PDB file of C-alpha atoms in Angstrom:
ATOM      1  CA  MET A   1     103.176 139.941 126.819  1.00  0.00           C
ATOM      2  CA  THR A   2     103.091 141.258 123.249  1.00  0.00           C
ATOM      3  CA  ASP A   3     100.478 143.792 122.132  1.00  0.00           C
ATOM      4  CA  LEU A   4     100.135 142.354 118.639  1.00  0.00           C
ATOM      5  CA  PRO A   5      96.924 144.166 117.585  1.00  0.00           C
ATOM      6  CA  ARG A   6      98.600 147.540 118.182  1.00  0.00           C
ATOM      7  CA  LEU A   7     101.784 146.471 116.388  1.00  0.00           C
ATOM      8  CA  ALA A   8      99.822 145.108 113.410  1.00  0.00           C
ATOM      9  CA  ALA A   9      97.702 148.249 113.156  1.00  0.00           C
ATOM     10  CA  ASN A  10     100.836 150.439 113.061  1.00  0.00           C
ATOM     11  CA  THR A  11     102.768 148.303 110.548  1.00  0.00           C
ATOM     12  CA  PRO A  12     101.683 148.823 106.920  1.00  0.00           C
ATOM     13  CA  GLY A  13     101.721 146.090 104.232  1.00  0.00           C
ATOM     14  CA  LEU A  14     101.447 142.980 106.418  1.00  0.00           C
ATOM     15  CA  PRO A  15     100.475 139.989 104.246  1.00  0.00           C
ATOM     16  CA  CYS A  16      98.179 138.622 106.968  1.00  0.00           C
ATOM     17  CA  ARG A  17      96.205 141.891 106.946  1.00  0.00           C
ATOM     18  CA  ASN A  18      95.974 142.054 103.139  1.00  0.00           C
ATOM     19  CA  ASP A  19      94.674 138.487 102.642  1.00  0.00           C
ATOM     20  CA  PRO A  20      94.049 136.532 105.877  1.00  0.00           C
ATOM     21  CA  ALA A  21      92.376 133.525 104.167  1.00  0.00           C
ATOM     22  CA  PRO A  22      95.492 131.344 103.645  1.00  0.00           C
ATOM     23  CA  PHE A  23      96.611 131.991 107.235  1.00  0.00           C
ATOM     24  CA  PHE A  24      93.554 130.151 108.586  1.00  0.00           C
ATOM     25  CA  SER A  25      92.900 127.707 105.738  1.00  0.00           C
ATOM     26  CA  THR A  26      92.084 124.055 106.381  1.00  0.00           C
ATOM     27  CA  ARG A  27      94.469 123.081 103.555  1.00  0.00           C
ATOM     28  CA  ALA A  28      98.073 122.427 104.590  1.00  0.00           C
ATOM     29  CA  THR A  29      99.416 123.799 101.280  1.00  0.00           C
ATOM     30  CA  ASP A  30      97.661 127.147 101.864  1.00  0.00           C
ATOM     31  CA  ARG A  31      99.108 127.352 105.359  1.00  0.00           C
ATOM     32  CA  GLN A  32     102.590 126.537 104.041  1.00  0.00           C
ATOM     33  CA  TYR A  33     102.192 129.349 101.508  1.00  0.00           C
ATOM     34  CA  ALA A  34     101.099 131.700 104.304  1.00  0.00           C
ATOM     35  CA  ALA A  35     104.072 130.697 106.471  1.00  0.00           C
ATOM     36  CA  GLY A  36     106.336 131.604 103.555  1.00  0.00           C
ATOM     37  CA  LEU A  37     104.741 135.061 103.386  1.00  0.00           C
ATOM     38  CA  CYS A  38     105.763 135.615 107.017  1.00  0.00           C
ATOM     39  CA  GLY A  39     109.476 135.376 106.189  1.00  0.00           C
ATOM     40  CA  PRO A  40     110.186 139.079 105.536  1.00  0.00           C
ATOM     41  CA  CYS A  41     107.558 140.344 108.025  1.00  0.00           C
ATOM     42  CA  PRO A  42     109.047 142.877 110.476  1.00  0.00           C
ATOM     43  CA  ILE A  43     106.857 141.729 113.393  1.00  0.00           C
ATOM     44  CA  ARG A  44     107.281 138.011 112.818  1.00  0.00           C
ATOM     45  CA  LEU A  45     108.857 137.239 116.210  1.00  0.00           C
ATOM     46  CA  GLN A  46     106.287 139.286 118.113  1.00  0.00           C
ATOM     47  CA  CYS A  47     103.482 137.546 116.217  1.00  0.00           C
ATOM     48  CA  ALA A  48     104.813 134.069 117.055  1.00  0.00           C
ATOM     49  CA  SER A  49     105.332 135.090 120.669  1.00  0.00           C
ATOM     50  CA  TYR A  50     101.770 136.436 120.875  1.00  0.00           C
ATOM     51  CA  ALA A  51     100.323 133.186 119.499  1.00  0.00           C
ATOM     52  CA  LEU A  52     102.255 131.034 121.941  1.00  0.00           C
ATOM     53  CA  ASP A  53     101.476 133.308 124.923  1.00  0.00           C
ATOM     54  CA  ASN A  54      97.751 133.290 124.101  1.00  0.00           C
ATOM     55  CA  ASP A  55      97.581 129.561 123.356  1.00  0.00           C
ATOM     56  CA  GLU A  56      96.442 130.024 119.749  1.00  0.00           C
ATOM     57  CA  ARG A  57      95.784 126.589 118.258  1.00  0.00           C
ATOM     58  CA  ALA A  58      94.866 127.365 114.671  1.00  0.00           C
ATOM     59  CA  GLY A  59      96.347 129.320 111.813  1.00  0.00           C
ATOM     60  CA  VAL A  60      99.759 130.625 110.881  1.00  0.00           C
ATOM     61  CA  TRP A  61     101.321 133.045 113.355  1.00  0.00           C
ATOM     62  CA  GLY A  62     104.806 134.449 112.821  1.00  0.00           C
ATOM     63  CA  GLY A  63     105.616 131.841 110.201  1.00  0.00           C
ATOM     64  CA  ILE A  64     104.604 128.964 112.498  1.00  0.00           C
ATOM     65  CA  ASP A  65     101.733 126.788 111.360  1.00  0.00           C
ATOM     66  CA  LEU A  66      99.998 126.207 114.691  1.00  0.00           C
ATOM     67  CA  THR A  67      97.460 123.864 113.116  1.00  0.00           C
ATOM     68  CA  ALA A  68     100.409 121.768 111.980  1.00  0.00           C
ATOM     69  CA  ARG A  69     101.946 121.975 115.458  1.00  0.00           C
ATOM     70  CA  VAL A  70      98.762 120.500 116.929  1.00  0.00           C
ATOM     71  CA  LEU A  71      98.974 117.718 114.332  1.00  0.00           C
ATOM     72  CA  GLY A  72     102.663 117.311 115.074  1.00  0.00           C
ATOM     73  CA  CYS A  73     103.688 118.186 111.520  1.00  0.00           C
ATOM     74  CA  GLY A  74     107.275 117.507 110.677  1.00  0.00           C
ATOM     75  CA  THR A  75     107.194 114.255 112.662  1.00  0.00           C
ATOM     76  CA  VAL A  76     106.382 110.635 111.917  1.00  0.00           C
ATOM     77  CA  GLY A  77     103.345 110.973 114.216  1.00  0.00           C
ATOM     78  CA  GLY A  78     102.164 113.916 112.126  1.00  0.00           C
ATOM     79  CA  PHE A  79     102.545 111.806 108.982  1.00  0.00           C
ATOM     80  CA  ARG A  80     100.359 109.098 110.546  1.00  0.00           C
ATOM     81  CA  LYS A  81      97.754 111.648 111.633  1.00  0.00           C
ATOM     82  CA  HIS A  82      97.535 112.985 108.077  1.00  0.00           C
ATOM     83  CA  ARG A  83      97.013 109.426 106.779  1.00  0.00           C
ATOM     84  CA  ARG A  84      94.368 108.625 109.401  1.00  0.00           C
ATOM     85  CA  ARG A  85      92.477 111.777 108.434  1.00  0.00           C
ATOM     86  CA  GLY A  86      92.643 110.777 104.754  1.00  0.00           C
ATOM     87  CA  GLU A  87      94.819 113.806 103.904  1.00  0.00           C
ATOM     88  CA  GLU A  88      97.847 114.016 101.696  1.00  0.00           C
ATOM     89  CA  PRO A  89     100.795 114.474 104.102  1.00  0.00           C
ATOM     90  CA  CYS A  90     102.467 117.878 104.073  1.00  0.00           C
ATOM     91  CA  ALA A  91     106.081 118.172 102.921  1.00  0.00           C
ATOM     92  CA  PRO A  92     107.615 118.275 106.448  1.00  0.00           C
ATOM     93  CA  CYS A  93     105.676 115.161 107.511  1.00  0.00           C
ATOM     94  CA  LEU A  94     106.561 113.340 104.305  1.00  0.00           C
ATOM     95  CA  HIS A  95     110.227 114.215 104.816  1.00  0.00           C
ATOM     96  CA  ALA A  96     110.077 113.007 108.450  1.00  0.00           C
ATOM     97  CA  HIS A  97     108.481 109.724 107.344  1.00  0.00           C
ATOM     98  CA  GLU A  98     111.062 109.137 104.612  1.00  0.00           C
ATOM     99  CA  ALA A  99     113.892 109.917 107.028  1.00  0.00           C
ATOM    100  CA  SER A 100     112.441 107.445 109.541  1.00  0.00           C
ATOM    101  CA  VAL A 101     112.087 104.700 106.926  1.00  0.00           C
ATOM    102  CA  THR A 102     115.640 105.275 105.711  1.00  0.00           C
ATOM    103  CA  ALA A 103     117.012 105.228 109.268  1.00  0.00           C
ATOM    104  CA  ASP A 104     115.171 101.957 109.969  1.00  0.00           C
ATOM    105  CA  ARG A 105     116.522 100.390 106.779  1.00  0.00           C
ATOM    106  CA  LEU A 106     120.064 101.463 107.673  1.00  0.00           C
ATOM    107  CA  ARG A 107     119.647 100.001 111.176  1.00  0.00           C
ATOM    108  CA  ARG A 108     118.395  96.690 109.734  1.00  0.00           C
ATOM    109  CA  LEU A 109     121.213  96.711 107.172  1.00  0.00           C
ATOM    110  CA  GLY A 110     123.709  96.985 110.043  1.00  0.00           C
ATOM    111  CA  VAL A 111     122.163  93.867 111.595  1.00  0.00           C
ATOM    112  CA  GLU A 112     122.430  91.989 108.290  1.00  0.00           C
ATOM    113  CA  HIS A 113     126.066  93.051 107.897  1.00  0.00           C
ATOM    114  CA  GLY A 114     126.699  91.774 111.430  1.00  0.00           C
ATOM    115  CA  LEU A 115     125.575  88.369 110.157  1.00  0.00           C
ATOM    116  CA  GLY A 116     128.193  88.516 107.396  1.00  0.00           C
ATOM    117  CA  GLY A 117     125.944  89.762 104.575  1.00  0.00           C
ATOM    118  CA  THR A 118     122.582  88.262 103.651  1.00  0.00           C
ATOM    119  CA  THR A 119     120.021  88.296 100.878  1.00  0.00           C
ATOM    120  CA  ARG A 120     117.859  90.546 103.057  1.00  0.00           C
ATOM    121  CA  GLY A 121     120.863  92.897 103.228  1.00  0.00           C
ATOM    122  CA  TYR A 122     121.081  92.800  99.431  1.00  0.00           C
ATOM    123  CA  TRP A 123     117.464  93.921  99.119  1.00  0.00           C
ATOM    124  CA  LEU A 124     117.902  96.607 101.791  1.00  0.00           C
ATOM    125  CA  HIS A 125     120.794  98.007  99.745  1.00  0.00           C
ATOM    126  CA  TRP A 126     118.484  97.988  96.718  1.00  0.00           C
ATOM    127  CA  ARG A 127     115.661  99.784  98.625  1.00  0.00           C
ATOM    128  CA  LEU A 128     118.167 102.400  99.798  1.00  0.00           C
ATOM    129  CA  GLY A 129     119.151 102.997  96.167  1.00  0.00           C
ATOM    130  CA  GLU A 130     122.764 101.945  96.602  1.00  0.00           C
ATOM    131  CA  GLU A 131     124.935  99.207  95.211  1.00  0.00           C
ATOM    132  CA  ALA A 132     125.083  96.156  97.468  1.00  0.00           C
ATOM    133  CA  CYS A 133     128.309  95.358  99.280  1.00  0.00           C
ATOM    134  CA  ARG A 134     130.292  92.236  98.319  1.00  0.00           C
ATOM    135  CA  PRO A 135     129.056  90.001 101.208  1.00  0.00           C
ATOM    136  CA  CYS A 136     125.399  90.793 100.451  1.00  0.00           C
ATOM    137  CA  LYS A 137     125.933  90.283  96.698  1.00  0.00           C
ATOM    138  CA  THR A 138     127.606  86.940  97.430  1.00  0.00           C
ATOM    139  CA  ALA A 139     124.710  85.845  99.637  1.00  0.00           C
ATOM    140  CA  GLN A 140     122.192  86.809  96.933  1.00  0.00           C
ATOM    141  CA  ALA A 141     124.198  85.015  94.225  1.00  0.00           C
ATOM    142  CA  ARG A 142     124.399  81.895  96.418  1.00  0.00           C
ATOM    143  CA  LYS A 143     120.632  81.920  97.015  1.00  0.00           C
ATOM    144  CA  SER A 144     119.929  82.394  93.293  1.00  0.00           C
ATOM    145  CA  ALA A 145     122.240  79.491  92.424  1.00  0.00           C
ATOM    146  CA  ASP A 146     120.509  77.280  95.030  1.00  0.00           C
ATOM    147  CA  ARG A 147     117.096  78.101  93.580  1.00  0.00           C
ATOM    148  CA  ARG A 148     118.250  77.332  90.054  1.00  0.00           C
ATOM    149  CA  ALA A 149     119.708  73.994  91.234  1.00  0.00           C
ATOM    150  CA  GLN A 150     116.433  73.120  92.987  1.00  0.00           C
ATOM    151  CA  ALA A 151     114.463  73.971  89.840  1.00  0.00           C
ATOM    152  CA  ARG A 152     116.784  71.755  87.737  1.00  0.00           C
ATOM    153  CA  ALA A 153     116.426  68.909  90.240  1.00  0.00           C
ATOM    154  CA  ARG A 154     112.630  69.180  90.101  1.00  0.00           C
ATOM    155  CA  ALA A 155     112.704  69.163  86.303  1.00  0.00           C
ATOM    156  CA  GLU A 156     114.997  66.104  86.191  1.00  0.00           C
ATOM    157  CA  ARG A 157     113.048  64.129  88.803  1.00  0.00           C
ATOM    158  CA  PRO A 158     111.297  61.133  87.230  1.00  0.00           C
ATOM    159  CA  ARG A 159     107.550  61.441  87.073  1.00  0.00           C
ATOM    160  CA  VAL A 160     105.546  58.835  88.961  1.00  0.00           C
ATOM    161  CA  ALA A 161     103.413  56.830  86.562  1.00  0.00           C
ATOM    162  CA  SER A 162      99.784  56.435  87.501  1.00  0.00           C
ATOM    163  CA  VAL A 163      99.112  53.062  89.098  1.00  0.00           C
ATOM    164  CA  THR A 164      95.689  52.164  87.744  1.00  0.00           C
ATOM    165  CA  SER A 165      96.609  48.840  86.177  1.00  0.00           C
ATOM    166  CA  GLY A 166      93.473  48.993  84.111  1.00  0.00           C
ATOM    167  CA  ALA A 167      91.135  49.164  87.100  1.00  0.00           C
ATOM    168  CA  ALA A 168      88.909  52.197  86.541  1.00  0.00           C
ATOM    169  CA  ASP A 169      87.345  51.883  89.960  1.00  0.00           C
ATOM    170  CA  VAL A 170      90.550  52.499  91.941  1.00  0.00           C
ATOM    171  CA  PRO A 171      90.840  56.076  93.187  1.00  0.00           C
ATOM    172  CA  ARG A 172      94.002  57.760  91.976  1.00  0.00           C
ATOM    173  CA  GLY A 173      96.729  57.717  94.664  1.00  0.00           C
ATOM    174  CA  ALA A 174      94.675  55.448  96.960  1.00  0.00           C
ATOM    175  CA  PRO A 175      96.473  52.815  99.001  1.00  0.00           C
ATOM    176  CA  GLU A 176      96.518  49.324  97.552  1.00  0.00           C
ATOM    177  CA  GLY A 177      93.322  47.375  98.233  1.00  0.00           C
ATOM    178  CA  VAL A 178      91.044  50.447  98.369  1.00  0.00           C
ATOM    179  CA  TYR A 179      88.270  50.644  95.818  1.00  0.00           C
ATOM    180  CA  ALA A 180      85.771  53.379  95.046  1.00  0.00           C
ATOM    181  CA  LEU A 181      82.198  52.918  96.125  1.00  0.00           C
ATOM    182  CA  ALA A 182      79.715  52.318  93.384  1.00  0.00           C
ATOM    183  CA  ALA A 183      77.561  55.370  92.709  1.00  0.00           C
ATOM    184  CA  ALA A 184      73.851  54.904  93.271  1.00  0.00           C
ATOM    185  CA  ALA A 185      71.888  55.069  90.070  1.00  0.00           C
TER     186      ALA A 185
END
């Protein structure tokens, strides 16, 4: 077991001794700043070991943000926990989320390519920020052409004339022989 208090007392210039506030802040950005201060610390490994041996659950110890570890920072679960708490996700959680989304899109794109290229594949290429492959472009072009043809067919379709034949009391679109009831005065 590490005797951290003795080590810290005998080591001059430790950033955690000069200004301990960011090491135990509730703000993730402060804790990230504090973890960066631990980089050149000569007792960094002993500090981290001490925190893990003594089941510390809060603060930054030896460059490890234990508060973030409890949240699961750097994982998709950590990203979700930040969102549920109404916090802005920290950089590691945001990176983990983006990596997960990208991996899922690539997996789905593989499925679409297995089908020979689809419009969904075209849009997955677009979301990934890459140029679509030829089969996906072809599928998208085919769908666009079909939609344009359908729009032209709708525009060219003859309009049905209203069948009122002068009778004002026939409801519009009613079957033949149906008449509107007279309104009570």
